[in-house]
mmCIF file of C-alpha atoms in Angstrom:
data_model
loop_
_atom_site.group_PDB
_atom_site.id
_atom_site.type_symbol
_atom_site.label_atom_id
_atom_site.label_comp_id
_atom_site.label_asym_id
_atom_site.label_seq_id
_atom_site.Cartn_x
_atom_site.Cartn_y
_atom_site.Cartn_z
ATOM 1 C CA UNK A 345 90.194 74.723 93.501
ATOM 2 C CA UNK A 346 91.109 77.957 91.988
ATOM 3 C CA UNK A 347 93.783 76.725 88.960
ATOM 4 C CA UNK A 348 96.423 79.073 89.163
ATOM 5 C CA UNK A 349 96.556 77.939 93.200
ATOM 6 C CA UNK A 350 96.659 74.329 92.033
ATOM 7 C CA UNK A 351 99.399 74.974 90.237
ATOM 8 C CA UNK A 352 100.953 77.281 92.892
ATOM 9 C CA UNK A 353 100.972 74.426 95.123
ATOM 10 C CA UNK A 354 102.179 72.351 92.860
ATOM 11 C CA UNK A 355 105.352 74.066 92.486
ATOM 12 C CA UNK A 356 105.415 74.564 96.723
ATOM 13 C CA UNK A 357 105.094 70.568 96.862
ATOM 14 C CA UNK A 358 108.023 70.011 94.663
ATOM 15 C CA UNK A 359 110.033 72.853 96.701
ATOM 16 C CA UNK A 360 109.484 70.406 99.590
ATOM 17 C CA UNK A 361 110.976 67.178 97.512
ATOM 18 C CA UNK A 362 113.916 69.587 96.972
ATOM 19 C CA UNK A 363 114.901 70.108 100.662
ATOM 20 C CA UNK A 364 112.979 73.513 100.707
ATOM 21 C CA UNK A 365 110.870 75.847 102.395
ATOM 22 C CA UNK A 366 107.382 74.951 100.875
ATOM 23 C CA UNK A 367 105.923 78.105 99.042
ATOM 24 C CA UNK A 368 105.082 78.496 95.651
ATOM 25 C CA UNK A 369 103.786 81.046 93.077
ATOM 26 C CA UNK A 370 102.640 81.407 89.741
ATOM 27 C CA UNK A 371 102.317 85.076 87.767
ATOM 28 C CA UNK A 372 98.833 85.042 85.678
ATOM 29 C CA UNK A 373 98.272 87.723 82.934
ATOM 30 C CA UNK A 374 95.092 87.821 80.641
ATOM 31 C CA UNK A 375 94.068 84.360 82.346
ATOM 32 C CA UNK A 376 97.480 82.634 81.615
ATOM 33 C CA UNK A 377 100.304 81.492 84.089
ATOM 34 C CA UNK A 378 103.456 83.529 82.260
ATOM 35 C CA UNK A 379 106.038 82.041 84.726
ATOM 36 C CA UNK A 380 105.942 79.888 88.079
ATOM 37 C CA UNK A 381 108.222 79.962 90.970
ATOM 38 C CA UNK A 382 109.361 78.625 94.551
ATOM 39 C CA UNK A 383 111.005 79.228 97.758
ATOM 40 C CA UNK A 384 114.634 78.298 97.058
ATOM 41 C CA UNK A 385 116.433 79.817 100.145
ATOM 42 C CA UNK A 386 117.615 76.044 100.611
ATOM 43 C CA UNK A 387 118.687 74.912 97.419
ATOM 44 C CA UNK A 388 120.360 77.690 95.980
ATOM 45 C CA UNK A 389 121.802 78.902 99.438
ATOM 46 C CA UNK A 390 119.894 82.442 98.220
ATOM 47 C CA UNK A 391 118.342 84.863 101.033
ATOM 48 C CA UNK A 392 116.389 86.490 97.955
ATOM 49 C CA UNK A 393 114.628 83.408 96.578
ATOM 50 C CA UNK A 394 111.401 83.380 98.010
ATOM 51 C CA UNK A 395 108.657 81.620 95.555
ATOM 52 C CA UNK A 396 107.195 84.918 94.811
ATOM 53 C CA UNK A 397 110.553 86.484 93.671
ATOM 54 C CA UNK A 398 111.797 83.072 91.823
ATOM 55 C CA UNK A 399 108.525 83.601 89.862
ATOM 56 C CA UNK A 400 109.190 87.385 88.698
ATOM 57 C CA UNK A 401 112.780 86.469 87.952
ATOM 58 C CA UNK A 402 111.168 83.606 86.084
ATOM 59 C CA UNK A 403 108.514 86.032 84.167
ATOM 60 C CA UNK A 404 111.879 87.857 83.136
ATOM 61 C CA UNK A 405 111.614 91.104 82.236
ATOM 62 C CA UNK A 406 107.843 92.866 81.645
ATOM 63 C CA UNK A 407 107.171 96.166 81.295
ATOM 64 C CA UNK A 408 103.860 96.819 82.824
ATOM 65 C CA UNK A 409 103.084 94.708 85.415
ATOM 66 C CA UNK A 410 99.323 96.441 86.221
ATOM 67 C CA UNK A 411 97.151 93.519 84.570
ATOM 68 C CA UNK A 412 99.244 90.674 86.218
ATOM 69 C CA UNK A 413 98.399 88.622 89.754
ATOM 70 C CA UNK A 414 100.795 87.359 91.360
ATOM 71 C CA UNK A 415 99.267 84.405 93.389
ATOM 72 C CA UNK A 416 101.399 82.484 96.247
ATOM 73 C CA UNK A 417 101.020 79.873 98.941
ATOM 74 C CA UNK A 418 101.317 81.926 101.806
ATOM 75 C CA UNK A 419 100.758 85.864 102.291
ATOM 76 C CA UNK A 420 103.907 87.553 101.045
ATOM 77 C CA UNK A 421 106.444 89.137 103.213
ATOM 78 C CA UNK A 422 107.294 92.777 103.074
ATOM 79 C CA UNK A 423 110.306 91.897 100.323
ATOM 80 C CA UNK A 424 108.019 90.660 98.082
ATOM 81 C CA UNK A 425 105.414 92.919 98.959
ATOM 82 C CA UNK A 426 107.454 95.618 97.958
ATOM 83 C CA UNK A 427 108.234 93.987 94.824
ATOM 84 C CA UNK A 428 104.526 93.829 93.970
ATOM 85 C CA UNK A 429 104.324 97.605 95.049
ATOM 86 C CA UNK A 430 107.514 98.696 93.112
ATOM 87 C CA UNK A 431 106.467 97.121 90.131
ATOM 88 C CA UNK A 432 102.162 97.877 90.218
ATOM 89 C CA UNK A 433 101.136 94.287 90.372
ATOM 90 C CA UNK A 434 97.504 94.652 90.685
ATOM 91 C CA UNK A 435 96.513 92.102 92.495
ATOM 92 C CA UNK A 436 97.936 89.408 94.721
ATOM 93 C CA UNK A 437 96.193 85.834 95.665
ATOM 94 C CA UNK A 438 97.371 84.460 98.539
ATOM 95 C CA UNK A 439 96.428 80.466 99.507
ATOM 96 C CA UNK A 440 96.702 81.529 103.506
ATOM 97 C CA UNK A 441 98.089 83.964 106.070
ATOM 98 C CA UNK A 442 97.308 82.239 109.678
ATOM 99 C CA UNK A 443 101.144 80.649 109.080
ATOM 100 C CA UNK A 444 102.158 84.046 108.777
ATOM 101 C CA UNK A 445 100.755 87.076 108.504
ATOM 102 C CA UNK A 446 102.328 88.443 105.802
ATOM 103 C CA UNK A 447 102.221 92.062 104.332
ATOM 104 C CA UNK A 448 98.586 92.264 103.367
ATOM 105 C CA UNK A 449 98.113 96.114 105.025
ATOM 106 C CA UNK A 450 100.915 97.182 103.464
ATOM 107 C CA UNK A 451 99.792 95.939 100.461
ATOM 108 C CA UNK A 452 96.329 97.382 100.740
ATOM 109 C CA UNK A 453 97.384 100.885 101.441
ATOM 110 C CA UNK A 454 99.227 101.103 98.381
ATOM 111 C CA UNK A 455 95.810 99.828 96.684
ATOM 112 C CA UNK A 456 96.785 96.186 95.816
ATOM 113 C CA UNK A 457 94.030 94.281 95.879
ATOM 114 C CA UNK A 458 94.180 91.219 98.287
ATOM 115 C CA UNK A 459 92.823 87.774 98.260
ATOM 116 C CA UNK A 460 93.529 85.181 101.392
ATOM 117 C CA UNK A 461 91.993 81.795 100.003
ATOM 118 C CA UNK A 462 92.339 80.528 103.543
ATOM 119 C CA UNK A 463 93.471 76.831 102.356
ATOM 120 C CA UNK A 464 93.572 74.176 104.903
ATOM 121 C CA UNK A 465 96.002 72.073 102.174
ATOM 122 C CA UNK A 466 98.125 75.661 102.296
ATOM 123 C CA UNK A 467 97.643 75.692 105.956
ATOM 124 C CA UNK A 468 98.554 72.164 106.968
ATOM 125 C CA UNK A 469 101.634 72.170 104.411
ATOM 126 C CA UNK A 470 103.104 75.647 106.016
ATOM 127 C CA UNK A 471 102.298 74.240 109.300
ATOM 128 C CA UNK A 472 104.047 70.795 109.305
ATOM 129 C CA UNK A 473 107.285 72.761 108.018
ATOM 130 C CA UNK A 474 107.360 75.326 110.551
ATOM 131 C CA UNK A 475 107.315 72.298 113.212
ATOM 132 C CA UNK A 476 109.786 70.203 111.688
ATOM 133 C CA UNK A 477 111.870 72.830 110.398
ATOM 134 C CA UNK A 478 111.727 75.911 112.909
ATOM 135 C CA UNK A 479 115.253 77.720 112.237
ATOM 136 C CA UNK A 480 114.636 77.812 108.521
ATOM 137 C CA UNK A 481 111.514 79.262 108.480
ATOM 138 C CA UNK A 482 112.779 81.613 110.633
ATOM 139 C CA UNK A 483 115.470 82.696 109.203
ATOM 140 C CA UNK A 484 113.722 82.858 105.810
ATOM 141 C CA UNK A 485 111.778 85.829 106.894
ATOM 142 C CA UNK A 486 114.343 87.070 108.858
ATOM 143 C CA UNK A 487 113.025 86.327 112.727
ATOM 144 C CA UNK A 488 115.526 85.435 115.265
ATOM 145 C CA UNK B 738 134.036 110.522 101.644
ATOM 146 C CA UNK B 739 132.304 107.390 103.396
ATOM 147 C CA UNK B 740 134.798 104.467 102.374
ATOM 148 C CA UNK B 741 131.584 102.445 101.980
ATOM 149 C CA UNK B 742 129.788 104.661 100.041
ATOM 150 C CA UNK B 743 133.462 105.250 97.463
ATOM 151 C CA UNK B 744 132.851 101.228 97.421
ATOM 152 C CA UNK B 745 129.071 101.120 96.170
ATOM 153 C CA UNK B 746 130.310 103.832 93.924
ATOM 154 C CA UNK B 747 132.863 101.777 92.178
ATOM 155 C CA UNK B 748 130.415 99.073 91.886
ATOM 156 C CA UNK B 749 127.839 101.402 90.427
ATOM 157 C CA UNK B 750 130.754 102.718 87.992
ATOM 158 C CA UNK B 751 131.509 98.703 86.918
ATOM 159 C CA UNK B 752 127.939 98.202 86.379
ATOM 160 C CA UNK B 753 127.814 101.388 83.540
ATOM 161 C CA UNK B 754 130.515 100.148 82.316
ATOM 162 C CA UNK B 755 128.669 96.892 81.380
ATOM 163 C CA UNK B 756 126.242 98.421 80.172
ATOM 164 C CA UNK B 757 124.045 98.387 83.108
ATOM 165 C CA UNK B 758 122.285 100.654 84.932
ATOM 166 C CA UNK B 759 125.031 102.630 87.551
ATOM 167 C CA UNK B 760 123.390 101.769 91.105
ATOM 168 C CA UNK B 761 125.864 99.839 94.075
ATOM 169 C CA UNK B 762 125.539 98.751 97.312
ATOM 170 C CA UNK B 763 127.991 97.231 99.772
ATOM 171 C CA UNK B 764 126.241 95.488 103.002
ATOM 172 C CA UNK B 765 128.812 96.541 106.162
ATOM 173 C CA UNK B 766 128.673 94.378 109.862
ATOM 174 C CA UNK B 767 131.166 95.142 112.431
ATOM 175 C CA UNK B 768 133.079 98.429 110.720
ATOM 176 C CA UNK B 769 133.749 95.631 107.430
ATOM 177 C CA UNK B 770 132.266 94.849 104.007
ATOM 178 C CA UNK B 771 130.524 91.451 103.491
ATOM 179 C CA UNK B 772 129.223 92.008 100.299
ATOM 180 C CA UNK B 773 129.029 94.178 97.372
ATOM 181 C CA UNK B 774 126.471 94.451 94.538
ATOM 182 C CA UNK B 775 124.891 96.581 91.476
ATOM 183 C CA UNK B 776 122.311 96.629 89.635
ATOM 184 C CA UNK B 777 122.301 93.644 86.903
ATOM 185 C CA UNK B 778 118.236 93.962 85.378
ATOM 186 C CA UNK B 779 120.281 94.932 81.830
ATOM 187 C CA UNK B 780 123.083 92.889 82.040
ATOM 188 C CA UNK B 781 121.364 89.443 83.571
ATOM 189 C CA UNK B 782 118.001 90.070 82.106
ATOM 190 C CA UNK B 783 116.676 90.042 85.425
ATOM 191 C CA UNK B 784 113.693 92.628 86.692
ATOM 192 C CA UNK B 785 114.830 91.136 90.611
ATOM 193 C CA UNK B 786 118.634 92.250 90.618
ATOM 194 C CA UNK B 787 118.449 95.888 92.083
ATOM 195 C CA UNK B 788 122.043 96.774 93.607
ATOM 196 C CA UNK B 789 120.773 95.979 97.471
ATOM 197 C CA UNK B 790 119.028 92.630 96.320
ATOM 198 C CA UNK B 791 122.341 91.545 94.131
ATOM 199 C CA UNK B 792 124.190 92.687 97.507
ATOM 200 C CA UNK B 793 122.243 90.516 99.764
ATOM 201 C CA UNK B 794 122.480 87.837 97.531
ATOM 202 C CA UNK B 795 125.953 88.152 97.191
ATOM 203 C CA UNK B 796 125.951 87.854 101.052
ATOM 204 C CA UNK B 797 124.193 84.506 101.298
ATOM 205 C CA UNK B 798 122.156 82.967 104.253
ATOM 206 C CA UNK B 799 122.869 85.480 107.363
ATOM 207 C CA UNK B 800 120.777 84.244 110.824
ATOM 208 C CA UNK B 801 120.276 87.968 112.103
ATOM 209 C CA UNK B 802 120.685 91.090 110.047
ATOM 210 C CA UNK B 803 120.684 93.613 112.831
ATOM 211 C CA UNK B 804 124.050 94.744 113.112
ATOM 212 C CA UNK B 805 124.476 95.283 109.234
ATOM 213 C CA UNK B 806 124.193 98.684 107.215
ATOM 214 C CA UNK B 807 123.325 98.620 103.898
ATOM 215 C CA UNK B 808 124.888 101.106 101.535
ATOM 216 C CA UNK B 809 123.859 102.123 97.977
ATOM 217 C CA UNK B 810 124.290 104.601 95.688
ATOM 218 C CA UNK B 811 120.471 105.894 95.269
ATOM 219 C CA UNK B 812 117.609 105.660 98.094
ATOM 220 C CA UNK B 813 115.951 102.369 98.371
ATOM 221 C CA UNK B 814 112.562 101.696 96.373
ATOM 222 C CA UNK B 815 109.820 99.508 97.736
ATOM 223 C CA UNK B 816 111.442 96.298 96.244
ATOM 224 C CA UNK B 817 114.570 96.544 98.384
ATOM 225 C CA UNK B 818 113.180 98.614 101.328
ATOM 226 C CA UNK B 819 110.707 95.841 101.820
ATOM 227 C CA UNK B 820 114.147 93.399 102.200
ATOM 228 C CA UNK B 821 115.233 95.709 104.708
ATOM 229 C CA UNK B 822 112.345 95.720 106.994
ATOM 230 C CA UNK B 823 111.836 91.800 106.209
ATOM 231 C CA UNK B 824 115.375 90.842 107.120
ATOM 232 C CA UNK B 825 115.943 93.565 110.126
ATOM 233 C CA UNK B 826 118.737 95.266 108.968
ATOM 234 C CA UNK B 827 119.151 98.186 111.596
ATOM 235 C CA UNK B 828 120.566 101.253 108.729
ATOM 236 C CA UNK B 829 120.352 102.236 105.139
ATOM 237 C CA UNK B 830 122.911 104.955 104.105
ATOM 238 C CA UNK B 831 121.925 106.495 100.456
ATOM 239 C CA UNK B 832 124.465 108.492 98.364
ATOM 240 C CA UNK B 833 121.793 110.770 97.125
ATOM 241 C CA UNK B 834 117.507 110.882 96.589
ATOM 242 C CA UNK B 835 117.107 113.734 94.477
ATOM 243 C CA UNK B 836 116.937 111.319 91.158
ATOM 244 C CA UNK B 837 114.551 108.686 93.207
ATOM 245 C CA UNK B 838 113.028 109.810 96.212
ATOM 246 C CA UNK B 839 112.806 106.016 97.308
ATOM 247 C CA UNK B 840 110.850 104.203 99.937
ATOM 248 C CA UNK B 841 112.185 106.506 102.708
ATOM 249 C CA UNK B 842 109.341 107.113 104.871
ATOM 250 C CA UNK B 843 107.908 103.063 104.660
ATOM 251 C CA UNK B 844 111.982 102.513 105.948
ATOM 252 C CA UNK B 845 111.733 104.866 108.841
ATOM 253 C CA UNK B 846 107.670 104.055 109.817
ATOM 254 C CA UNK B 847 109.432 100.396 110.396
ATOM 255 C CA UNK B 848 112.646 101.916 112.356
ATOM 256 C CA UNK B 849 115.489 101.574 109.994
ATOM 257 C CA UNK B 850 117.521 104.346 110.548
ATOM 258 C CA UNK B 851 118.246 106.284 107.269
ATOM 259 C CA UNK B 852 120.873 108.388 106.017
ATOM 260 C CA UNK B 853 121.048 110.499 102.887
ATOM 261 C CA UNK B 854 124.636 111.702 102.147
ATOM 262 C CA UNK B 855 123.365 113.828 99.076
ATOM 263 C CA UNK B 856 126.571 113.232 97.273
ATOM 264 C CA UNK B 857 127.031 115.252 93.601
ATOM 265 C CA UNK B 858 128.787 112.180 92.777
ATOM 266 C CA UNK B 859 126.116 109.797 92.768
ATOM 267 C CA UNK B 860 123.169 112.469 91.715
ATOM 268 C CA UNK B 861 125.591 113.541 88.284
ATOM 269 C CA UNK B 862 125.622 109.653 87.627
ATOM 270 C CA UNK B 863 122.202 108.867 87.828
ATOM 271 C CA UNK B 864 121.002 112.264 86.459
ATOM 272 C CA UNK B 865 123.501 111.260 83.182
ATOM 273 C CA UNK B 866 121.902 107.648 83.146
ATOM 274 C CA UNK B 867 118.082 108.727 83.343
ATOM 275 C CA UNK B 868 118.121 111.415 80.414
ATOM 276 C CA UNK B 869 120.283 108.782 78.360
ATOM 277 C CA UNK B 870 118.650 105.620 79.041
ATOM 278 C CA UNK B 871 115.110 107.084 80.330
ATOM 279 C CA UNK B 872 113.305 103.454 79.344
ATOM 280 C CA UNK B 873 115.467 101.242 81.206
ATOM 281 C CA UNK B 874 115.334 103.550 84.175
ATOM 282 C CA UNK B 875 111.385 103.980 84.596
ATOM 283 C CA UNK B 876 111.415 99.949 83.274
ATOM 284 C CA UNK B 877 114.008 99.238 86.404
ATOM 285 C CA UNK B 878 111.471 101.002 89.117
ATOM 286 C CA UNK B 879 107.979 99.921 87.221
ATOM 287 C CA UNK B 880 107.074 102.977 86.031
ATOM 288 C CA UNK B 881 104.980 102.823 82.590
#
């Protein structure tokens, strides 16, 4: 598998041990992971704190963003779609999107380029915490 | 003026005088405030902490966003117009878009209702900011 979504994973996994919604996300510049993040709605009580935002708060403060991917678990939402937007993230790698659809047209139209890896390990982690855990999920991308 | 928008203005004020860059927001449900914010990327470090996203933060876990109205001092960008439309908040209300014409049209394409109150209050402030401190401000919307 595709490192940088190992390692994405990874930190999705331990957002799970936590108590936490299970995404994760890793920023990658010139082929190197520069910070790594994860959905921490539940452990920090923070409505912001999705893994892709954790991760650019992580990567602290860069001034040009165009030669950085951000990859992530699951598709991003429009908040953090608009974060890759605001900032010209190039590119964005996302592990799946039948959980949730995410913000890929969005995305697109503003030409990031998109990439849905279409994981079963993404897919069958999202899955089994969506059906054990429905009002979270729901309220972490703001469904009611 | 608005008492909500005097409120994001004060917080924009405190943030200048930390050094910070002078955008606030309040978040308003039911006629009241529930949360204020401002821009902390110079004072935190932190490329994430726009006035709205500070704000919502500062508002913790909320089930259903409808009914709130998020003020700030300057037209949403992508970043925090992309929490509005994730969340569902119903109404933006901007003090001015003349110094950042914002994410205005992506807002209303998703039905957020948005108001510009074109204050000379919060256009002096910003104007002042940009021309003194023109790297922080294209570094705090990702321009290069």
């Amino acid at each position: 598998m595709d490192l940088f979504m190992k390692c994405s994973i990874e930190e999705a996994e331990a957002g799970l041990r936590e108590g936490g919604i299970p995404i994760g996300s890793v920023l990658v510049r010139n082929g190197q992971i520069i910070s790594r993040g994860r959905n921490r709605r539940v452990q920090e009580n923070n409505p912001i704190l999705h893994a892709e935002i954790d991760c650019l708060i992580n990567a602290g403060r860069i001034r040009n963003y165009s030669e950085c991917t951000l990859y992530s678990t699951l598709m991003p939402c429009y908040l953090c779609a608009g974060a890759v937007v605001q900032f010209g993230i190039g590119k964005v790698v996302a592990g799946e999107s039948v959980n949730f659809a995410g913000a890929r047209e969005f995305l697109e139209s503003h030409a990031v380029e998109v990439i849905d890896l279409d994981l079963e390990v993404c897919k069958e982690m999202m899955a089994a915490f969506i059906r054990e855990h429905p009002d979270i999920w729901y309220e972490d991308i703001g469904e009611t």
